[in-house]
Each structure stands twice: as structure tokens, then as C-alpha cells.
Amino acid sequence: MPASDLALLEQAAHEAGEIALRYWRREPRLWDKDGGAGPVTEADLAVNEHLERLLRSARPDYGWLSEESTDDPARLEAEYCFIIDPIDGTRAFIDGQTGFSNALALARGDQVVAGVVHLPAMGITYTALAEGPALRNGQPIAPSAHSFEGAHVLTGKPSLDPVHWRGITPPLKRGFRPSLAWRLCLVAEGQFDAALSTRPAWEWDVAAGSLVAARAGCTVSELSGTPMHFNAARPLTDGLVVAAPALHDQLLAAMTPRKGRSGSQLDAPPHGS
């Protein structure tokens, strides 16, 4: 995997951020997608159009998977595939919050080999290569070594429903951030101890952040404990557990056992976030 691809993703992410900020807090046009798939704004589409033009012209033989593009099955035949969320945290973007990101990943086969998560309103950029360190604004990051009890976990309220746990819900502290990609990066840099989702997640929400977390030293898996695979025909992961190895194992041990499921069996979450 040439480092030049990561440089291309980082350039694209910063350009995407500049476009997003032109619309941010300026009441962009917005509407709901069909089928209850969540909100989208003119900013999402403008960013997506720019990224597709830039990245596909630079790498015309790479596949393309984006939240805001019609899926082309030809991506499944390509050696490399871009996996893109133009604006992750669209609801936060609409509300004028700072916690939205541009999440850009590159997969080779079913594994992510380069990832960038850029938060333009905060001036923060996370990057990672499959064979390199995870960085925040160019500086190496690492997860916390917090133990299970009292761990600070980024997750939605449904994840703490007792149905997901053996016995009662464990004594975890819950936090939340609007961008799923950002949540994985916050765990990667030790600001939170774990990220957890008991709902399926779209690949574009987690591809870039999953590599940042893994290269920082986290274990990244689906709820079954199996490693994540990307560029699937139906691009969904069966939930996620992200934490330093010891805490990751403790979380899985405390949860109701879950068998791995194929993407075709998953109930799709809303696209908008």
C-alpha cells in the first residue's frame, strides 16, 4: 500500500472540510432521504461530489463506496476501494455542532489499509496506514489501559439495555459523540476507554476510524468478536466493540453471546447520523 494513497486521502479530507465549513452554521438546504434513511444536506452532496471527482480521477481503477453515492457493484471486482462518509455526524452538522467529521478510507480486498478522519471545525485530523502508526495531527496516539469497572464507553443508550448483558448492565460510564468515526478515534487516543454499538453500522461510518483505532493498539471487532471485513456486497458490520485488548475481552465476556451474522441478515440502520 503506497503512502501516496494516504497523502491523497489526507488532501481530499482537508478539501472536503473546507467545503463543509462553507455551509456550516449557514442554514444549508436539507431534506430526509427515502425510506427513513435519515437527513442529508446540500453540504453532504457537495462534499461527496468533490471527493468522487478528486479521488476517482486520481485512482480511476479503484472502486467507490460512499454514503451519498449510488452503489456500483463493480467495486467488488476492484483490488482497492474507497469507502467514504462525506460528512459523518450530519445531524450535528445541521445543529451547528463542531463534532462532525469527514471520514475517508481505502480498502484492499476486505481490509482497510489507509484511513483519515478529519474534524474541520475543530482542526483535528487522525490518520493511519495498515503498516504504520496512528496519528493525531501528526503525533502518535495510544488507547487507555483502564480496567472494566467504571470504564468510560462511547455508545448509545440502547447498548446498555440489560438484554445485551449477562445479568445486569455492568457499571460503565456512558458518553456520546455524534460522529461514529470520531468515537473510534477518541478511543484510539485514550480520551475514552471503549466504543460500543449493539446496532449494525454502515462501513463508511467505521472504516477509517477502525484502522486508526487498530493501529493505535486497540482491538476492533464486531459484537461476535470476529474481526471486521469491508467492501462487502451489503456494506454493514454487525455492531462493534473497540478498546484496548484487555478491556475489549472483558466487554465481550460480559455481553450476551452473539453469533456472527452475514451482512444480508442484518437490519440496516438509518444512513444519516
Short mmCIF file of C-alpha atoms in Angstrom, two decimals:
data_model
loop_
_atom_site.label_atom_id
_atom_site.label_comp_id
_atom_site.label_asym_id
_atom_site.label_seq_id
_atom_site.Cartn_x
_atom_site.Cartn_y
_atom_site.Cartn_z
CA MET A 1 0.00 0.00 0.00
CA PRO A 2 1.82 3.16 -1.16
CA ALA A 3 1.98 6.02 1.30
CA SER A 4 0.97 8.29 -1.56
CA ASP A 5 -2.59 6.98 -1.21
CA LEU A 6 -2.72 8.17 2.39
CA ALA A 7 -1.40 11.57 1.32
CA LEU A 8 -4.15 11.69 -1.31
CA LEU A 9 -6.80 10.84 1.29
CA GLU A 10 -5.48 13.48 3.66
CA GLN A 11 -5.51 16.13 0.94
CA ALA A 12 -9.04 15.12 -0.02
CA ALA A 13 -10.23 15.20 3.61
CA HIS A 14 -8.95 18.75 4.14
CA GLU A 15 -10.55 19.93 0.92
CA ALA A 16 -13.78 18.23 1.99
CA GLY A 17 -13.60 20.05 5.31
CA GLU A 18 -13.19 23.40 3.61
CA ILE A 19 -16.31 22.74 1.54
CA ALA A 20 -18.31 21.61 4.57
CA LEU A 21 -17.40 24.73 6.52
CA ARG A 22 -18.79 26.93 3.74
CA TYR A 23 -22.24 25.55 4.62
CA TRP A 24 -21.82 25.01 8.36
CA ARG A 25 -23.96 27.29 10.55
CA ARG A 26 -25.37 28.90 7.39
CA GLU A 27 -28.67 27.00 7.25
CA PRO A 28 -27.90 24.69 4.32
CA ARG A 29 -30.81 23.15 2.45
CA LEU A 30 -31.73 19.81 3.93
CA TRP A 31 -34.25 17.03 3.43
CA ASP A 32 -34.96 13.47 4.56
CA LYS A 33 -33.81 10.55 2.47
CA ASP A 34 -36.29 7.98 1.26
CA GLY A 35 -37.14 5.00 3.43
CA GLY A 36 -36.37 6.69 6.74
CA ALA A 37 -32.67 6.75 5.95
CA GLY A 38 -32.08 9.99 7.82
CA PRO A 39 -31.30 13.58 6.87
CA VAL A 40 -28.99 14.86 4.16
CA THR A 41 -27.92 18.40 3.30
CA GLU A 42 -26.62 20.16 0.25
CA ALA A 43 -23.25 20.17 2.02
CA ASP A 44 -23.14 16.35 2.14
CA LEU A 45 -23.74 16.21 -1.60
CA ALA A 46 -21.26 18.98 -2.42
CA VAL A 47 -18.54 17.26 -0.39
CA ASN A 48 -19.33 13.89 -1.95
CA GLU A 49 -19.22 15.30 -5.47
CA HIS A 50 -15.84 16.89 -4.86
CA LEU A 51 -14.37 13.77 -3.26
CA GLU A 52 -15.59 11.48 -6.00
CA ARG A 53 -14.20 13.74 -8.70
CA LEU A 54 -10.84 14.16 -6.96
CA LEU A 55 -10.26 10.60 -5.81
CA ARG A 56 -11.61 8.73 -8.80
CA SER A 57 -9.72 10.90 -11.26
CA ALA A 58 -6.52 10.27 -9.28
CA ARG A 59 -7.17 6.50 -8.97
CA PRO A 60 -9.52 5.54 -11.83
CA ASP A 61 -9.10 1.80 -11.27
CA TYR A 62 -10.20 1.95 -7.61
CA GLY A 63 -13.75 1.10 -6.56
CA TRP A 64 -16.08 3.58 -4.88
CA LEU A 65 -18.42 3.15 -1.90
CA SER A 66 -19.94 6.28 -0.37
CA GLU A 67 -22.96 7.02 1.76
CA GLU A 68 -24.10 9.65 -0.74
CA SER A 69 -23.48 7.75 -4.00
CA THR A 70 -25.49 5.06 -5.72
CA ASP A 71 -23.71 1.79 -5.04
CA ASP A 72 -21.91 0.32 -8.04
CA PRO A 73 -21.33 -3.46 -7.74
CA ALA A 74 -18.22 -3.04 -9.90
CA ARG A 75 -16.39 -2.03 -6.70
CA LEU A 76 -16.46 -5.66 -5.63
CA GLU A 77 -14.15 -6.57 -8.51
CA ALA A 78 -11.58 -3.83 -7.85
CA GLU A 79 -8.38 -4.56 -5.91
CA TYR A 80 -8.76 -1.29 -4.00
CA CYS A 81 -11.94 0.53 -2.99
CA PHE A 82 -12.51 3.96 -1.44
CA ILE A 83 -15.01 3.89 1.46
CA ILE A 84 -16.28 7.38 2.14
CA ASP A 85 -18.61 9.22 4.50
CA PRO A 86 -18.63 12.81 3.19
CA ILE A 87 -19.99 14.16 6.49
CA ASP A 88 -20.22 11.76 9.42
CA GLY A 89 -22.48 13.29 12.05
CA THR A 90 -24.90 15.05 9.71
CA ARG A 91 -27.37 15.83 12.49
CA ALA A 92 -24.61 17.52 14.49
CA PHE A 93 -23.60 19.44 11.36
CA ILE A 94 -27.20 20.62 10.89
CA ASP A 95 -27.37 21.72 14.53
CA GLY A 96 -24.17 23.75 14.19
CA GLN A 97 -22.15 21.50 16.49
CA THR A 98 -18.42 21.02 15.96
CA GLY A 99 -18.37 17.21 16.27
CA PHE A 100 -18.83 16.18 12.65
CA SER A 101 -16.13 14.64 10.51
CA ASN A 102 -15.06 13.73 7.01
CA ALA A 103 -14.23 10.00 7.08
CA LEU A 104 -12.17 8.59 4.21
CA ALA A 105 -10.80 5.06 3.95
CA LEU A 106 -9.16 2.86 1.38
CA ALA A 107 -9.66 -0.90 1.44
CA ARG A 108 -7.61 -3.53 -0.32
CA GLY A 109 -9.79 -6.58 -0.64
CA ASP A 110 -11.76 -6.72 2.59
CA GLN A 111 -9.22 -4.89 4.78
CA VAL A 112 -8.76 -1.15 5.31
CA VAL A 113 -5.20 -0.10 4.50
CA ALA A 114 -5.43 3.70 4.86
CA GLY A 115 -7.75 5.96 6.80
CA VAL A 116 -8.30 9.63 7.56
CA VAL A 117 -10.84 11.14 9.96
CA HIS A 118 -10.86 14.94 9.76
CA LEU A 119 -12.85 17.27 12.02
CA PRO A 120 -12.71 20.58 10.15
CA ALA A 121 -14.49 22.70 12.77
CA MET A 122 -12.03 21.52 15.42
CA GLY A 123 -8.83 21.44 13.39
CA ILE A 124 -8.16 17.77 14.21
CA THR A 125 -7.01 15.10 11.76
CA TYR A 126 -6.44 11.43 12.54
CA THR A 127 -4.51 9.29 10.05
CA ALA A 128 -3.34 5.70 9.82
CA LEU A 129 -1.71 3.25 7.42
CA ALA A 130 -2.02 -0.52 7.77
CA GLU A 131 1.73 -0.79 8.38
CA GLY A 132 2.24 2.45 10.29
CA PRO A 133 1.27 4.26 13.49
CA ALA A 134 -1.99 6.04 14.22
CA LEU A 135 -1.52 9.79 14.38
CA ARG A 136 -3.47 12.81 15.64
CA ASN A 137 -2.26 15.95 13.92
CA GLY A 138 0.98 14.13 13.18
CA GLN A 139 1.62 12.85 16.71
CA PRO A 140 1.37 9.15 17.73
CA ILE A 141 -1.62 8.14 19.87
CA ALA A 142 -2.44 5.15 22.07
CA PRO A 143 -5.52 3.90 23.96
CA SER A 144 -6.07 3.96 27.70
CA ALA A 145 -5.34 0.98 29.94
CA HIS A 146 -8.49 1.41 32.05
CA SER A 147 -10.00 -1.68 33.65
CA PHE A 148 -13.55 -2.89 33.10
CA GLU A 149 -15.32 -1.42 36.12
CA GLY A 150 -16.10 2.24 35.60
CA ALA A 151 -14.77 2.30 32.04
CA HIS A 152 -15.89 5.35 30.07
CA VAL A 153 -17.61 3.98 26.97
CA LEU A 154 -18.84 5.88 23.92
CA THR A 155 -22.17 4.34 23.00
CA GLY A 156 -25.87 4.99 22.56
CA LYS A 157 -28.35 4.32 25.35
CA PRO A 158 -29.74 1.13 23.70
CA SER A 159 -26.35 -0.57 24.14
CA LEU A 160 -26.78 -0.51 27.93
CA ASP A 161 -30.13 -2.33 27.84
CA PRO A 162 -29.78 -5.39 30.13
CA VAL A 163 -30.80 -7.64 27.22
CA HIS A 164 -27.28 -7.19 25.80
CA TRP A 165 -25.52 -8.24 29.01
CA ARG A 166 -25.16 -11.34 31.15
CA GLY A 167 -27.22 -10.47 34.22
CA ILE A 168 -27.36 -6.74 35.00
CA THR A 169 -25.76 -3.97 32.98
CA PRO A 170 -22.16 -3.52 34.17
CA PRO A 171 -21.01 -0.32 35.92
CA LEU A 172 -19.88 1.56 32.83
CA LYS A 173 -19.86 5.33 32.35
CA ARG A 174 -21.60 6.28 29.12
CA GLY A 175 -20.50 9.08 26.82
CA PHE A 176 -21.65 10.02 23.34
CA ARG A 177 -20.29 11.85 20.31
CA PRO A 178 -22.24 12.42 17.09
CA SER A 179 -19.68 11.09 14.62
CA LEU A 180 -19.10 7.34 14.87
CA ALA A 181 -15.75 7.70 13.09
CA TRP A 182 -14.68 10.25 15.72
CA ARG A 183 -15.75 7.95 18.56
CA LEU A 184 -13.31 5.29 17.37
CA CYS A 185 -10.54 7.89 17.17
CA LEU A 186 -11.28 9.17 20.69
CA VAL A 187 -10.80 5.62 21.97
CA ALA A 188 -7.63 5.32 19.90
CA GLU A 189 -6.13 8.34 21.67
CA GLY A 190 -7.29 7.35 25.16
CA GLN A 191 -9.86 10.09 25.68
CA PHE A 192 -12.44 7.35 26.22
CA ASP A 193 -11.85 3.73 27.13
CA ALA A 194 -14.08 1.97 24.60
CA ALA A 195 -16.62 2.39 21.82
CA LEU A 196 -19.56 0.04 21.60
CA SER A 197 -22.55 -0.36 19.29
CA THR A 198 -25.10 -3.13 19.55
CA ARG A 199 -26.65 -1.99 16.27
CA PRO A 200 -25.28 -2.70 12.80
CA ALA A 201 -23.05 0.04 11.44
CA TRP A 202 -22.51 1.11 7.85
CA GLU A 203 -18.99 0.55 6.61
CA TRP A 204 -18.49 4.22 5.70
CA ASP A 205 -19.13 5.18 9.33
CA VAL A 206 -16.42 2.92 10.75
CA ALA A 207 -13.87 2.02 8.06
CA ALA A 208 -11.46 4.94 8.56
CA GLY A 209 -11.82 5.08 12.35
CA SER A 210 -11.40 1.32 12.71
CA LEU A 211 -7.93 1.47 11.19
CA VAL A 212 -6.93 4.45 13.35
CA ALA A 213 -8.03 2.52 16.44
CA ALA A 214 -6.33 -0.70 15.38
CA ARG A 215 -3.01 0.96 14.56
CA ALA A 216 -3.13 2.82 17.89
CA GLY A 217 -3.25 -0.55 19.66
CA CYS A 218 -6.97 -1.25 20.10
CA THR A 219 -8.74 -4.49 19.33
CA VAL A 220 -11.52 -3.80 16.83
CA SER A 221 -14.27 -6.35 16.26
CA GLU A 222 -17.93 -6.96 15.61
CA LEU A 223 -20.14 -7.95 18.55
CA SER A 224 -19.39 -11.61 17.94
CA GLY A 225 -15.70 -10.88 18.47
CA THR A 226 -14.84 -11.56 14.85
CA PRO A 227 -12.63 -9.07 13.01
CA MET A 228 -14.31 -6.56 10.73
CA HIS A 229 -14.26 -7.04 6.97
CA PHE A 230 -15.01 -4.30 4.48
CA ASN A 231 -16.18 -3.70 0.92
CA ALA A 232 -18.91 -6.30 1.35
CA ALA A 233 -21.80 -6.67 -1.07
CA ARG A 234 -24.04 -5.29 1.68
CA PRO A 235 -21.73 -2.89 3.49
CA LEU A 236 -22.75 -3.42 7.11
CA THR A 237 -20.85 -4.52 10.19
CA ASP A 238 -22.67 -6.41 12.94
CA GLY A 239 -22.12 -3.81 15.64
CA LEU A 240 -18.71 -3.03 17.06
CA VAL A 241 -16.51 -3.29 20.13
CA VAL A 242 -13.37 -1.15 20.19
CA ALA A 243 -10.99 -0.93 23.16
CA ALA A 244 -7.52 -1.83 24.33
CA PRO A 245 -7.14 -5.64 24.19
CA ALA A 246 -7.79 -6.44 27.86
CA LEU A 247 -10.88 -4.23 28.13
CA HIS A 248 -12.15 -5.47 24.76
CA ASP A 249 -12.05 -9.06 26.04
CA GLN A 250 -13.75 -8.07 29.30
CA LEU A 251 -16.57 -6.30 27.45
CA LEU A 252 -17.20 -9.30 25.21
CA ALA A 253 -17.15 -11.67 28.19
CA ALA A 254 -19.79 -9.56 29.97
CA MET A 255 -22.10 -9.37 26.97
CA THR A 256 -24.79 -11.81 25.91
CA PRO A 257 -23.14 -14.22 23.43
CA ARG A 258 -23.74 -13.29 19.82
CA LYS A 259 -23.10 -15.42 16.79
CA GLY A 260 -21.54 -13.81 13.75
CA ARG A 261 -24.05 -12.99 11.03
CA SER A 262 -23.67 -12.25 7.35
CA GLY A 263 -24.46 -8.76 6.10
CA SER A 264 -27.59 -10.00 4.30
CA GLN A 265 -29.11 -10.90 7.67
CA LEU A 266 -28.59 -7.54 9.33
CA ASP A 267 -31.29 -4.91 9.77
CA ALA A 268 -29.90 -1.78 8.21
CA PRO A 269 -29.58 1.31 10.44
CA PRO A 270 -30.52 4.76 9.10
CA HIS A 271 -27.90 6.19 6.78
CA GLY A 272 -27.99 9.63 8.34
CA SER A 273 -26.11 10.19 11.56
#
